[in-house]
């Protein structure tokens, strides 16, 4: 029974994709979508990139969270634990408030920089352990949050609302250009995580045991942190900070299907994509005007969580 | 075959000094000593988890059963055991049917195959210890290191674990186990290394090493040997029973 | 007998002198006593301010004080004043008046160091306003605080009247209001009877729009436009680009401080089917404040962009210069294209 549900989740993005294509504020005439007309423009240039972005972003965030939860052996870890969100926020704010340029590139750069800094701090006592990594993340997050605060204080108040909206994460006004950038990153990272997914099982049972079994924990931690950061940074750079998906989806999947990463990894990716797509469809097509999608993702996650906790699946 | 001569320091303090070990196929070596005498450190050095001064030579594959099990996600027993196959599985692979069969066989050989699909967090301490041993066995090791295999186990479970370990002798595996009870050594080890403060006090055949003199030297406890039906036991003497 | 009479006369004279002195002193005190008066600010608070305000610290609408010709009553302004085009061109040494804070956050001690007799700032409404605790701190130090908040054009009039009252420039305030009125009336008159045009006003992002509320909505309606997003009834609504295509505005007007230009909209494929793009009717106004008197010029600009046919021989730049001269005594520091 479990495996049948698994397969359903694996293919769920496909029907959801097509259903989402039919949803939207403009009354699209699907008979005309191969001709030169507004309906065609909307389906191919407006809905499609956004739907794809929702699927890929949801999958990326969820995957990133699953990987981190594996190597930190902690189901309450999320992609922002290594300072990514704080760094990206700072980069985006700097771009908007002081250079008047698009926030995407600087958000990506600073997001990655923040994680690299966390890693350096974690390595300073000699070896990067799980605890030292978390401490590094706390320090870096605090650093970038403080700098962001200063930026906001010094900035032109006319541009502050832009920063605030970006920080809340949204897929509004998505162009193909954003999606094109994210697709290769996702494909590469997902492939690498997918084919090595069983190793996460081994890594999550302890550093010493892993080492004796020939899986070098330090090396693999670095690899997985890099992959996870690339996934989350690319999404954050394009969409802003969309919280909860990276934390809740892998957690829910683990509670429902067990911790074996052979299934956890693909299921997290698929479920994450579907959930973000549904949330974004609601925001885009059903609400009268848009809310940042992370508002919805957090609302969606909570009742799910409570339900599964009561069913008593333990972790 | 395991051969080593190591010294190790945690930071500036010298912890192990010139510990020399040699184990041959089918032998069980017990490392005995008080708390903090360096038993776990020796095993970690042999396993490659620590880098000591000197040399460590291990001929063949190594399996390691640590003393404490790390808190982790509720993988099933079978999933835990199949992780022991990691040295044979390349990074881009998942365990094959054969890997799972080997894992199952290890479980069967320890009599716990009925636990295969249970989350390992829901079984007893003794059963978990056996699962960890099964995992180490799944590696098809030539050398098996066990750190305090009977720690935190009750009377019955200690007995089961030790019995199973002894039965592994037939498989031509070298076994090095750190033990805290001299009687366990007497019962099932071929050779013993007696440690105190990181130095070897005595090494050799079990019956030669476990003597009231040596025990007094290392533990400071007065004991005497009692033998019955060829089974030797060493009993501490209580002052008021004199 | 004679001694008693002298004593009586002496005492009477003494009493009369004493009384006279007291009366003169009292009259003297009366005429120089600082009187106070009460005004009601825009948050509905009754605030007691000096009869003559001589040392005002102004965080809100400081350009209004210039327009009212009351700048000599100001001792301090917000740090942003030195970037304000109007202030730069009307107050030569504006930097000397600038404090380190602004309405959103200031140092109470710094404000107090200017020994103000009143502080005027934003407050009482939602959105852009000074934190409550800062207002309380000032008041407990004995400094009255006037709160203003502006959501629509009548609020601007109220603000001007209030400032007129505070700085005893009621007549001038009336003048300003009437100039503004005539600007609005002029536009309304010109676009009367013309078919209304679907108009969209965008903010910091092309998909963040005015939706039925706020000053920009009023400007659109007065200029003979239909606010396409009116149904949402929000001051700022972020919408899906699809929605904008469905509304199909004929004119798109971009906020002066936006970080994108009409070119960006013209070059964006997603906007290509929108009428405003096809007719090349996407415009961006200069960086004017919509909360100040010059919003009247912006109103005329809206009129020119929405109904160019009604403003055929109209020189907007000249009109702007005239308006700025009347209100601020300078030519328009903005280019009105």
Coordinates of C-alpha atoms in Angstrom, one line a residue, chain B:
Chain B
X1 CA 45.7 -10.6 11.4
X2 CA 46.1 -7.4 13.4
X3 CA 49.4 -6.1 14.6
X4 CA 50.0 -2.7 16.2
X5 CA 52.3 -0.8 18.5
X6 CA 50.8 2.5 19.4
X7 CA 51.1 5.5 21.6
X8 CA 48.4 8.1 21.7
X9 CA 47.9 11.5 23.3
X10 CA 44.7 13.4 23.7
X11 CA 46.2 16.9 23.5
X12 CA 49.3 17.3 25.7
X13 CA 48.6 14.4 28.0
X14 CA 50.0 11.1 27.0
X15 CA 47.2 8.6 27.2
X16 CA 48.5 5.3 25.7
X17 CA 52.1 4.3 25.9
X18 CA 53.6 1.6 23.7
X19 CA 50.6 -0.7 23.5
X20 CA 51.5 -3.7 21.6
X21 CA 48.9 -6.0 20.2
X22 CA 49.0 -9.1 18.0
X23 CA 46.0 -11.2 17.0
X24 CA 45.8 -14.1 14.7
X25 CA 42.9 -15.6 12.8
X26 CA 40.2 -17.3 14.9
X27 CA 41.5 -15.7 18.1
X28 CA 39.5 -13.7 20.6
X29 CA 41.6 -11.0 22.3
X30 CA 40.0 -9.3 25.3
X31 CA 41.2 -5.9 26.5
X32 CA 40.6 -5.6 30.1
X33 CA 41.1 -2.6 32.4
X34 CA 39.4 -0.1 34.7
X35 CA 37.4 2.8 33.4
X36 CA 39.6 5.3 31.6
X37 CA 42.5 3.0 31.1
X38 CA 42.4 3.3 27.4
X39 CA 40.3 0.4 26.1
X40 CA 38.1 2.4 23.8
X41 CA 41.1 4.5 22.6
X42 CA 43.0 1.4 21.6
X43 CA 40.0 0.1 19.6
X44 CA 39.5 3.5 17.9
X45 CA 43.1 3.6 16.9
X46 CA 42.9 0.2 15.4
X47 CA 39.7 1.1 13.6
X48 CA 41.3 4.1 12.1
X49 CA 39.2 6.7 13.9
X50 CA 42.2 8.1 15.8
X51 CA 45.7 8.6 14.5
X52 CA 48.2 7.3 17.0
X53 CA 52.0 7.4 17.0
X54 CA 53.5 4.1 15.9
X55 CA 51.9 1.7 13.5
X56 CA 48.7 -0.2 13.0
X57 CA 48.5 -3.1 10.6
X58 CA 45.2 -4.7 9.8
X59 CA 45.1 -7.5 7.3
X60 CA 41.6 -7.5 5.6
X61 CA 38.3 -5.8 6.3
X62 CA 37.4 -4.4 9.6
X63 CA 34.1 -4.3 11.4
X64 CA 33.5 -2.1 14.4
X65 CA 30.8 -2.1 17.0
X66 CA 30.9 1.0 19.2
X67 CA 29.9 1.1 22.8
X68 CA 27.1 3.6 22.5
X69 CA 24.6 3.7 19.7
X70 CA 24.1 7.2 18.3
X71 CA 20.6 8.5 18.5
X72 CA 19.3 8.5 15.0
X73 CA 16.2 8.1 12.8
X74 CA 14.1 5.0 13.3
X75 CA 15.6 2.9 10.5
X76 CA 14.4 -0.7 10.5
X77 CA 16.7 -3.3 11.7
X78 CA 17.3 -4.6 8.2
X79 CA 18.1 -1.1 7.0
X80 CA 20.6 -0.7 9.8
X81 CA 22.3 -4.0 9.1
X82 CA 22.5 -3.4 5.3
X83 CA 24.5 -0.3 6.0
X84 CA 27.3 -2.6 6.9
X85 CA 27.5 -3.4 3.2
X86 CA 28.6 0.2 2.6
X87 CA 32.3 -0.6 1.8
X88 CA 31.1 -2.7 -1.1
X89 CA 28.5 -0.2 -2.5
X90 CA 29.8 2.6 -4.7
X91 CA 28.6 6.2 -4.0
X92 CA 26.2 6.1 -6.9
X93 CA 24.5 2.9 -6.0
X94 CA 22.0 1.6 -3.6
X95 CA 22.2 -1.9 -1.9
X96 CA 21.4 -4.7 -4.2
X97 CA 19.2 -7.8 -3.6
X98 CA 22.4 -9.7 -2.7
X99 CA 23.3 -7.0 -0.1
X100 CA 19.9 -7.4 1.5
X101 CA 20.3 -11.2 1.5
X102 CA 23.7 -11.0 3.2
X103 CA 22.2 -8.7 5.8
X104 CA 19.3 -11.1 6.4
X105 CA 21.8 -13.9 6.8
X106 CA 23.7 -12.0 9.4
X107 CA 20.5 -11.4 11.3
X108 CA 19.6 -15.1 11.1
X109 CA 23.0 -16.1 12.3
X110 CA 22.5 -14.1 15.4
X111 CA 18.9 -15.4 15.9
X112 CA 17.2 -12.0 15.4
X113 CA 15.8 -12.2 11.9
X114 CA 12.3 -11.8 13.3
X115 CA 13.2 -8.2 14.1
X116 CA 14.1 -7.3 10.5
X117 CA 11.3 -4.9 9.8
X118 CA 11.1 -3.4 13.2
X119 CA 12.4 0.2 13.7
X120 CA 15.6 -0.3 15.6
X121 CA 14.5 2.3 18.1
X122 CA 11.7 0.0 19.3
X123 CA 13.8 -3.0 20.3
X124 CA 15.5 -3.9 23.6
X125 CA 19.1 -2.9 24.4
X126 CA 20.4 -6.4 24.0
X127 CA 18.6 -6.9 20.7
X128 CA 20.0 -3.6 19.5
X129 CA 23.5 -4.6 20.4
X130 CA 23.0 -7.8 18.4
X131 CA 21.8 -5.7 15.5
X132 CA 24.9 -3.6 15.6
X133 CA 27.0 -6.8 15.6
X134 CA 25.0 -8.0 12.7
X135 CA 25.8 -4.8 10.9
X136 CA 29.5 -5.2 11.6
X137 CA 29.2 -8.8 10.3
X138 CA 27.5 -7.7 7.1
X139 CA 30.8 -6.1 6.2
X140 CA 32.1 -9.6 6.1
X141 CA 35.0 -8.5 8.1
X142 CA 38.3 -10.3 8.8
X143 CA 38.6 -8.4 12.1
X144 CA 35.8 -7.5 14.4
X145 CA 36.3 -4.9 17.0
X146 CA 33.8 -4.6 19.8
X147 CA 33.8 -1.9 22.4
X148 CA 32.3 -3.2 25.7
X149 CA 29.7 -5.4 23.9
X150 CA 28.0 -6.2 27.2
X151 CA 27.8 -2.7 28.6
X152 CA 24.3 -1.8 29.8
X153 CA 23.0 -5.2 29.1
X154 CA 21.2 -7.3 31.6
X155 CA 22.1 -10.8 32.7
X156 CA 20.4 -12.6 30.0
X157 CA 21.3 -10.3 27.2
X158 CA 25.0 -10.2 28.2
X159 CA 25.0 -14.0 28.0
X160 CA 23.4 -14.1 24.6
X161 CA 25.7 -11.5 23.1
X162 CA 28.8 -13.2 24.4
X163 CA 27.6 -16.6 23.2
X164 CA 27.0 -15.3 19.8
X165 CA 30.4 -13.6 19.7
X166 CA 32.1 -16.8 20.7
X167 CA 30.3 -18.6 18.0
X168 CA 32.0 -16.3 15.5
X169 CA 35.3 -17.9 16.2
X170 CA 34.3 -20.6 13.7
X171 CA 34.2 -18.1 10.9
X172 CA 37.9 -17.4 11.1
X173 CA 37.3 -13.8 12.2
X174 CA 39.8 -12.2 14.6
X175 CA 37.9 -10.6 17.5
X176 CA 39.1 -7.9 19.7
X177 CA 36.7 -6.9 22.4
X178 CA 37.1 -4.6 25.4
X179 CA 35.6 -6.0 28.5
X180 CA 35.2 -4.8 32.0
X181 CA 34.5 -8.1 33.7
X182 CA 37.5 -10.5 34.2
X183 CA 35.1 -13.4 34.4
X184 CA 33.9 -12.7 30.9
X185 CA 37.5 -12.8 29.8
X186 CA 38.0 -16.1 31.5
X187 CA 34.9 -17.5 29.9
X188 CA 35.5 -16.6 26.3
X189 CA 38.7 -14.9 25.5
X190 CA 41.8 -16.7 24.2
X191 CA 44.2 -13.9 25.1
X192 CA 43.9 -10.9 27.3
X193 CA 45.7 -7.6 27.5
X194 CA 45.4 -6.1 31.0
X195 CA 45.6 -2.3 30.9
X196 CA 46.2 0.3 33.6
X197 CA 46.6 4.0 32.9
X198 CA 47.3 3.4 29.2
X199 CA 50.1 0.9 29.8
X200 CA 50.1 -2.8 29.4
X201 CA 50.4 -4.5 32.8
X202 CA 50.2 -8.0 31.5
X203 CA 49.5 -9.7 28.2
X204 CA 49.1 -13.3 27.1
X205 CA 46.9 -16.3 27.5
X206 CA 43.9 -15.6 29.6
X207 CA 44.6 -17.9 32.5
X208 CA 48.1 -16.5 32.8
X209 CA 46.9 -12.9 32.8
X210 CA 43.9 -13.1 35.0
X211 CA 45.4 -13.8 38.3
X212 CA 44.7 -12.4 41.7
X213 CA 48.1 -10.7 41.7
X214 CA 47.4 -8.9 38.4
X215 CA 43.9 -8.0 39.4
X216 CA 45.2 -6.6 42.6
X217 CA 47.8 -4.6 40.7
X218 CA 45.2 -3.1 38.3
X219 CA 42.0 -2.9 40.3
X220 CA 43.3 -2.9 43.8
X221 CA 40.8 -5.6 44.7
X222 CA 41.6 -8.8 46.6
X223 CA 40.4 -11.8 44.7
X224 CA 40.7 -15.6 44.5
X225 CA 40.3 -18.1 41.8
X226 CA 37.6 -20.8 42.0
X227 CA 37.4 -23.6 39.6
X228 CA 34.6 -26.0 38.9
X229 CA 34.2 -28.5 36.0
X230 CA 37.0 -26.9 34.2
X231 CA 35.4 -23.4 34.4
X232 CA 37.5 -20.9 36.1
X233 CA 36.0 -18.0 38.0
X234 CA 37.7 -15.1 39.8
X235 CA 35.8 -13.9 42.8
X236 CA 36.5 -10.7 44.8
X237 CA 37.0 -11.2 48.5
X238 CA 34.9 -9.2 50.9
X239 CA 36.6 -8.0 54.0
X240 CA 33.9 -9.3 56.4
X241 CA 33.9 -12.7 54.8
X242 CA 37.6 -13.3 55.8

